[in-house]
Amino acid sequence: MHLGLIAGNGRFPFLVLEAARAAGHEVTIIALKEEAFPELETAAARAPAAVVHRVSLGQLGAWVGLLERAGVTHALMAGQVKHTKLFSDIVPDMTALGLLMRVKARNTDAIIAAVADVLREHGVELIDSTTFLEPLMASAGVMTRRGPSEDERRDLAFGYTMADAIAGLDIGQTIAVKGSAVVAVEAMEGTDAMIARAGQLAGAGVCVVKVAKPKQDMRFDVPVVGVATIASLTAAGATALSVDAGRTLMIDGDAIIAAADAAGITVVGRSRPGA
């Protein structure tokens, strides 16, 4: 299979690239120049080499043309694209402009689902972004040496209802809770900024709940945590993290749990039907 990789920022695209090449797939990379790490070209040059095209986020027509000319039939999205980019200096081409005029809302689900439709119209099927990374998906149950205390369990249970609600509305996928009160809610600023704000507002002892959307489309916007997430939790004085088992990518693998253990943070994988 000739795979297209639409790469945002973070390490997610690097992991997909290596796994796809290990599986024997030829890869063409559309690196979003406002987001993708500069080291991506170096990683792509390793044998077997992958072709990298740096293209602006707003140049959707260029993405499509490059994928079509490369003979790509399946593509996946990996890496973060900050939603705030919609309000920056991104200049949409005619294809992107037409897409933005069609969508009824400019939330993540609506925009990327519309992008998937445009790709399909040109013979490129968007697939599950974790296709090659199954071993890195969060497992169910307590993953750290320390399990949650009774107070932390209470806060996590309280947080699930709230987090599921905001995720269902496509506002964000993460909340912070302390003493059965919502301290902070993630929106466009991203998880790390929300965690920092929660620490400033409530001090030590915050519990963080990160969830998949109730009808999570695994092709895009999959919840991701890494060692940097643990560093943010540590800096904020947070003591517990819950993620959805089978629907959250733990991008640094065992290093996340080692970092959490070192910081005394408990990490729990919540089981959900269909996960």
Tab-separated table of C-alpha atoms in Angstrom:
chain	number	residue	atom	x	y	z
A	1	MET	CA	0.000	0.000	0.000
A	2	HIS	CA	1.202	3.514	-0.803
A	3	LEU	CA	0.334	5.452	2.321
A	4	GLY	CA	-0.145	9.185	2.686
A	5	LEU	CA	0.841	10.675	6.038
A	6	ILE	CA	-0.588	14.103	6.854
A	7	ALA	CA	1.711	15.270	9.641
A	8	GLY	CA	1.063	17.844	12.334
A	9	ASN	CA	3.316	18.532	15.311
A	10	GLY	CA	4.598	16.185	17.991
A	11	ARG	CA	6.166	12.722	17.814
A	12	PHE	CA	3.042	10.944	16.565
A	13	PRO	CA	4.004	11.320	12.844
A	14	PHE	CA	7.492	9.904	13.488
A	15	LEU	CA	6.046	6.780	15.124
A	16	VAL	CA	3.576	6.246	12.274
A	17	LEU	CA	6.312	6.722	9.675
A	18	GLU	CA	8.599	4.116	11.247
A	19	ALA	CA	5.795	1.614	11.817
A	20	ALA	CA	4.424	2.009	8.282
A	21	ARG	CA	7.879	1.516	6.735
A	22	ALA	CA	8.476	-1.507	8.962
A	23	ALA	CA	5.230	-2.953	7.603
A	24	GLY	CA	6.553	-2.521	4.061
A	25	HIS	CA	4.490	0.475	2.977
A	26	GLU	CA	5.723	3.254	0.728
A	27	VAL	CA	5.030	6.623	2.378
A	28	THR	CA	4.397	10.105	1.018
A	29	ILE	CA	4.305	12.791	3.712
A	30	ILE	CA	2.324	16.001	3.611
A	31	ALA	CA	4.075	17.951	6.385
A	32	LEU	CA	1.949	20.894	7.498
A	33	LYS	CA	4.573	23.610	7.495
A	34	GLU	CA	2.969	25.594	10.333
A	35	GLU	CA	2.996	22.517	12.584
A	36	ALA	CA	5.261	19.604	11.602
A	37	PHE	CA	8.630	19.335	13.344
A	38	PRO	CA	11.662	20.219	11.153
A	39	GLU	CA	13.301	16.898	12.095
A	40	LEU	CA	10.684	15.071	10.019
A	41	GLU	CA	12.794	15.383	6.851
A	42	THR	CA	15.735	13.717	8.576
A	43	ALA	CA	13.555	10.837	9.746
A	44	ALA	CA	12.006	10.486	6.296
A	45	ALA	CA	15.429	10.267	4.619
A	46	ARG	CA	16.289	7.034	6.416
A	47	ALA	CA	15.962	3.901	4.295
A	48	PRO	CA	13.548	3.190	2.839
A	49	ALA	CA	13.227	6.900	2.163
A	50	ALA	CA	9.869	8.654	2.301
A	51	VAL	CA	9.037	11.729	0.232
A	52	VAL	CA	8.217	14.870	2.227
A	53	HIS	CA	6.238	17.837	0.910
A	54	ARG	CA	5.949	20.871	3.200
A	55	VAL	CA	2.574	22.441	2.503
A	56	SER	CA	0.637	25.170	4.294
A	57	LEU	CA	-2.320	24.132	6.405
A	58	GLY	CA	-4.642	26.136	4.184
A	59	GLN	CA	-3.487	24.639	0.878
A	60	LEU	CA	-5.879	21.688	0.836
A	61	GLY	CA	-5.907	21.533	-2.946
A	62	ALA	CA	-2.135	21.097	-2.936
A	63	TRP	CA	-2.408	18.199	-0.449
A	64	VAL	CA	-4.895	16.465	-2.696
A	65	GLY	CA	-2.842	17.021	-5.841
A	66	LEU	CA	0.359	15.699	-4.267
A	67	LEU	CA	-1.340	12.582	-2.920
A	68	GLU	CA	-3.056	11.895	-6.239
A	69	ARG	CA	0.153	12.264	-8.250
A	70	ALA	CA	1.986	9.941	-5.856
A	71	GLY	CA	-0.662	7.251	-6.380
A	72	VAL	CA	-1.714	7.277	-2.722
A	73	THR	CA	-4.928	5.366	-2.014
A	74	HIS	CA	-4.986	5.503	1.811
A	75	ALA	CA	-3.893	8.262	4.163
A	76	LEU	CA	-3.846	8.941	7.857
A	77	MET	CA	-3.491	12.018	10.006
A	78	ALA	CA	-0.950	12.083	12.826
A	79	GLY	CA	0.097	14.919	15.084
A	80	GLN	CA	-1.605	17.948	16.513
A	81	VAL	CA	-2.949	20.875	14.554
A	82	LYS	CA	-3.848	23.720	16.894
A	83	HIS	CA	-7.442	24.803	16.359
A	84	THR	CA	-6.348	28.382	17.007
A	85	LYS	CA	-4.665	28.298	13.579
A	86	LEU	CA	-8.122	28.981	12.137
A	87	PHE	CA	-7.816	32.475	13.600
A	88	SER	CA	-4.244	33.149	12.519
A	89	ASP	CA	-2.734	34.108	9.174
A	90	ILE	CA	-3.544	30.849	7.368
A	91	VAL	CA	-4.590	31.646	3.792
A	92	PRO	CA	-7.009	29.030	2.397
A	93	ASP	CA	-6.815	28.018	-1.251
A	94	MET	CA	-9.995	27.571	-3.268
A	95	THR	CA	-10.414	23.954	-2.172
A	96	ALA	CA	-10.089	24.859	1.518
A	97	LEU	CA	-12.266	27.927	1.106
A	98	GLY	CA	-15.002	25.815	-0.461
A	99	LEU	CA	-14.751	23.369	2.433
A	100	LEU	CA	-15.033	26.127	5.045
A	101	MET	CA	-18.081	27.538	3.293
A	102	ARG	CA	-19.774	24.106	3.341
A	103	VAL	CA	-19.294	23.192	6.999
A	104	LYS	CA	-21.961	24.355	9.438
A	105	ALA	CA	-19.528	24.634	12.361
A	106	ARG	CA	-15.788	25.143	12.571
A	107	ASN	CA	-15.148	22.594	15.289
A	108	THR	CA	-12.604	19.811	14.903
A	109	ASP	CA	-15.012	17.046	13.955
A	110	ALA	CA	-16.825	19.072	11.316
A	111	ILE	CA	-13.693	20.385	9.617
A	112	ILE	CA	-11.702	17.165	9.522
A	113	ALA	CA	-14.700	15.073	8.510
A	114	ALA	CA	-15.106	17.480	5.597
A	115	VAL	CA	-11.399	17.080	4.748
A	116	ALA	CA	-11.918	13.302	4.739
A	117	ASP	CA	-14.797	13.760	2.295
A	118	VAL	CA	-12.626	15.859	-0.028
A	119	LEU	CA	-9.872	13.227	0.041
A	120	ARG	CA	-12.382	10.447	-0.696
A	121	GLU	CA	-13.700	12.394	-3.677
A	122	HIS	CA	-10.162	12.202	-5.070
A	123	GLY	CA	-9.658	8.495	-4.411
A	124	VAL	CA	-7.842	8.755	-1.068
A	125	GLU	CA	-9.440	7.028	1.924
A	126	LEU	CA	-8.608	8.408	5.383
A	127	ILE	CA	-7.941	5.526	7.795
A	128	ASP	CA	-7.636	5.046	11.576
A	129	SER	CA	-4.680	7.168	12.705
A	130	THR	CA	-3.556	4.479	15.187
A	131	THR	CA	-3.555	1.682	12.590
A	132	PHE	CA	0.154	0.920	13.080
A	133	LEU	CA	0.388	1.770	16.780
A	134	GLU	CA	-1.851	-0.698	18.602
A	135	PRO	CA	0.833	-1.563	21.231
A	136	LEU	CA	0.895	2.086	22.319
A	137	MET	CA	-2.812	2.333	23.135
A	138	ALA	CA	-3.664	2.750	26.829
A	139	SER	CA	-4.564	-0.413	28.714
A	140	ALA	CA	-7.424	-0.782	31.181
A	141	GLY	CA	-6.951	-0.449	34.929
A	142	VAL	CA	-4.205	1.045	37.066
A	143	MET	CA	-0.995	1.343	35.045
A	144	THR	CA	1.293	2.806	37.714
A	145	ARG	CA	2.668	1.345	40.935
A	146	ARG	CA	0.323	3.520	42.951
A	147	GLY	CA	-3.405	3.265	42.507
A	148	PRO	CA	-5.756	6.196	43.174
A	149	SER	CA	-6.704	7.046	46.738
A	150	GLU	CA	-10.343	7.126	47.792
A	151	ASP	CA	-10.475	10.903	47.289
A	152	GLU	CA	-8.865	10.585	43.853
A	153	ARG	CA	-11.294	7.838	42.862
A	154	ARG	CA	-14.170	10.081	43.870
A	155	ASP	CA	-12.815	12.983	41.856
A	156	LEU	CA	-12.150	10.805	38.793
A	157	ALA	CA	-15.666	9.344	38.913
A	158	PHE	CA	-17.099	12.852	39.194
A	159	GLY	CA	-14.883	14.010	36.343
A	160	TYR	CA	-15.961	11.316	33.887
A	161	THR	CA	-19.487	12.682	33.560
A	162	MET	CA	-18.242	16.217	33.015
A	163	ALA	CA	-15.463	15.256	30.617
A	164	ASP	CA	-17.776	13.055	28.550
A	165	ALA	CA	-20.193	15.966	28.259
A	166	ILE	CA	-17.656	18.503	26.972
A	167	ALA	CA	-16.130	15.902	24.634
A	168	GLY	CA	-19.577	15.133	23.240
A	169	LEU	CA	-19.991	18.830	22.466
A	170	ASP	CA	-16.511	18.898	20.816
A	171	ILE	CA	-15.323	21.607	23.203
A	172	GLY	CA	-12.318	19.687	24.503
A	173	GLN	CA	-11.403	16.274	25.845
A	174	THR	CA	-9.778	17.044	29.190
A	175	ILE	CA	-10.884	18.509	32.516
A	176	ALA	CA	-9.285	19.036	35.906
A	177	VAL	CA	-11.151	18.228	39.110
A	178	LYS	CA	-10.456	18.762	42.812
A	179	GLY	CA	-12.781	18.113	45.730
A	180	SER	CA	-15.639	17.113	43.383
A	181	ALA	CA	-15.485	20.492	41.645
A	182	VAL	CA	-14.457	21.232	38.064
A	183	VAL	CA	-11.344	23.414	38.235
A	184	ALA	CA	-10.556	23.830	34.520
A	185	VAL	CA	-11.922	22.754	31.158
A	186	GLU	CA	-9.836	22.295	28.020
A	187	ALA	CA	-10.799	24.199	24.898
A	188	MET	CA	-8.583	25.503	22.085
A	189	GLU	CA	-5.569	26.139	24.313
A	190	GLY	CA	-4.709	22.431	24.585
A	191	THR	CA	-4.137	19.993	27.438
A	192	ASP	CA	-0.831	21.287	28.831
A	193	ALA	CA	-2.087	24.869	29.095
A	194	MET	CA	-5.261	23.676	30.838
A	195	ILE	CA	-3.252	21.609	33.329
A	196	ALA	CA	-1.062	24.615	34.126
A	197	ARG	CA	-4.145	26.775	34.675
A	198	ALA	CA	-5.656	24.141	36.968
A	199	GLY	CA	-2.515	24.137	39.109
A	200	GLN	CA	-2.618	27.924	39.359
A	201	LEU	CA	-6.289	27.919	40.335
A	202	ALA	CA	-6.459	25.002	42.765
A	203	GLY	CA	-2.920	24.133	43.758
A	204	ALA	CA	-1.698	20.614	44.469
A	205	GLY	CA	-3.998	17.605	44.432
A	206	VAL	CA	-5.777	18.168	41.116
A	207	CYS	CA	-7.013	15.090	39.212
A	208	VAL	CA	-7.031	15.227	35.402
A	209	VAL	CA	-9.462	13.275	33.237
A	210	LYS	CA	-8.790	12.908	29.503
A	211	VAL	CA	-11.460	11.128	27.466
A	212	ALA	CA	-12.276	10.101	23.937
A	213	LYS	CA	-15.401	11.562	22.422
A	214	PRO	CA	-18.539	9.427	22.923
A	215	LYS	CA	-18.508	8.677	19.191
A	216	GLN	CA	-14.762	9.033	18.699
A	217	ASP	CA	-13.708	8.859	15.070
A	218	MET	CA	-10.341	7.136	15.303
A	219	ARG	CA	-9.268	8.712	12.011
A	220	PHE	CA	-8.556	12.009	13.717
A	221	ASP	CA	-8.297	13.927	16.996
A	222	VAL	CA	-7.453	10.773	18.967
A	223	PRO	CA	-6.494	11.582	22.588
A	224	VAL	CA	-2.714	11.540	23.053
A	225	VAL	CA	-0.548	11.693	26.186
A	226	GLY	CA	3.210	11.582	26.535
A	227	VAL	CA	6.048	12.193	28.967
A	228	ALA	CA	5.453	15.922	28.436
A	229	THR	CA	1.935	15.440	29.825
A	230	ILE	CA	3.385	13.937	32.994
A	231	ALA	CA	5.813	16.854	33.239
A	232	SER	CA	2.874	19.274	33.026
A	233	LEU	CA	0.979	17.342	35.711
A	234	THR	CA	4.047	17.345	37.959
A	235	ALA	CA	4.593	21.088	37.555
A	236	ALA	CA	0.937	21.740	38.406
A	237	GLY	CA	0.976	19.489	41.474
A	238	ALA	CA	-1.595	17.128	39.957
A	239	THR	CA	-1.720	13.656	41.498
A	240	ALA	CA	-3.891	11.556	39.176
A	241	LEU	CA	-4.515	11.085	35.453
A	242	SER	CA	-7.247	9.024	33.849
A	243	VAL	CA	-7.328	8.179	30.139
A	244	ASP	CA	-9.683	6.017	28.097
A	245	ALA	CA	-8.337	2.510	27.546
A	246	GLY	CA	-8.058	1.463	23.908
A	247	ARG	CA	-8.801	4.991	22.679
A	248	THR	CA	-5.824	6.970	23.985
A	249	LEU	CA	-2.379	6.876	22.403
A	250	MET	CA	0.423	6.764	24.975
A	251	ILE	CA	3.024	8.120	22.641
A	252	ASP	CA	6.095	7.503	24.799
A	253	GLY	CA	5.074	3.988	25.801
A	254	ASP	CA	6.521	2.709	29.072
A	255	ALA	CA	8.423	5.967	29.618
A	256	ILE	CA	5.119	7.649	30.527
A	257	ILE	CA	4.489	5.205	33.354
A	258	ALA	CA	8.091	5.443	34.565
A	259	ALA	CA	7.807	9.246	34.700
A	260	ALA	CA	4.486	9.039	36.518
A	261	ASP	CA	5.890	6.569	39.048
A	262	ALA	CA	8.862	8.856	39.671
A	263	ALA	CA	6.496	11.775	40.285
A	264	GLY	CA	4.063	9.787	42.466
A	265	ILE	CA	1.232	10.301	39.968
A	266	THR	CA	-1.300	7.528	39.492
A	267	VAL	CA	-2.384	6.754	35.909
A	268	VAL	CA	-5.601	4.850	35.263
A	269	GLY	CA	-7.096	3.476	32.039
A	270	ARG	CA	-10.903	3.723	32.067
A	271	SER	CA	-12.723	0.913	30.290
A	272	ARG	CA	-15.542	1.993	27.987
A	273	PRO	CA	-17.900	-0.135	25.887
A	274	GLY	CA	-16.482	-0.670	22.402
A	275	ALA	CA	-12.940	0.294	23.406
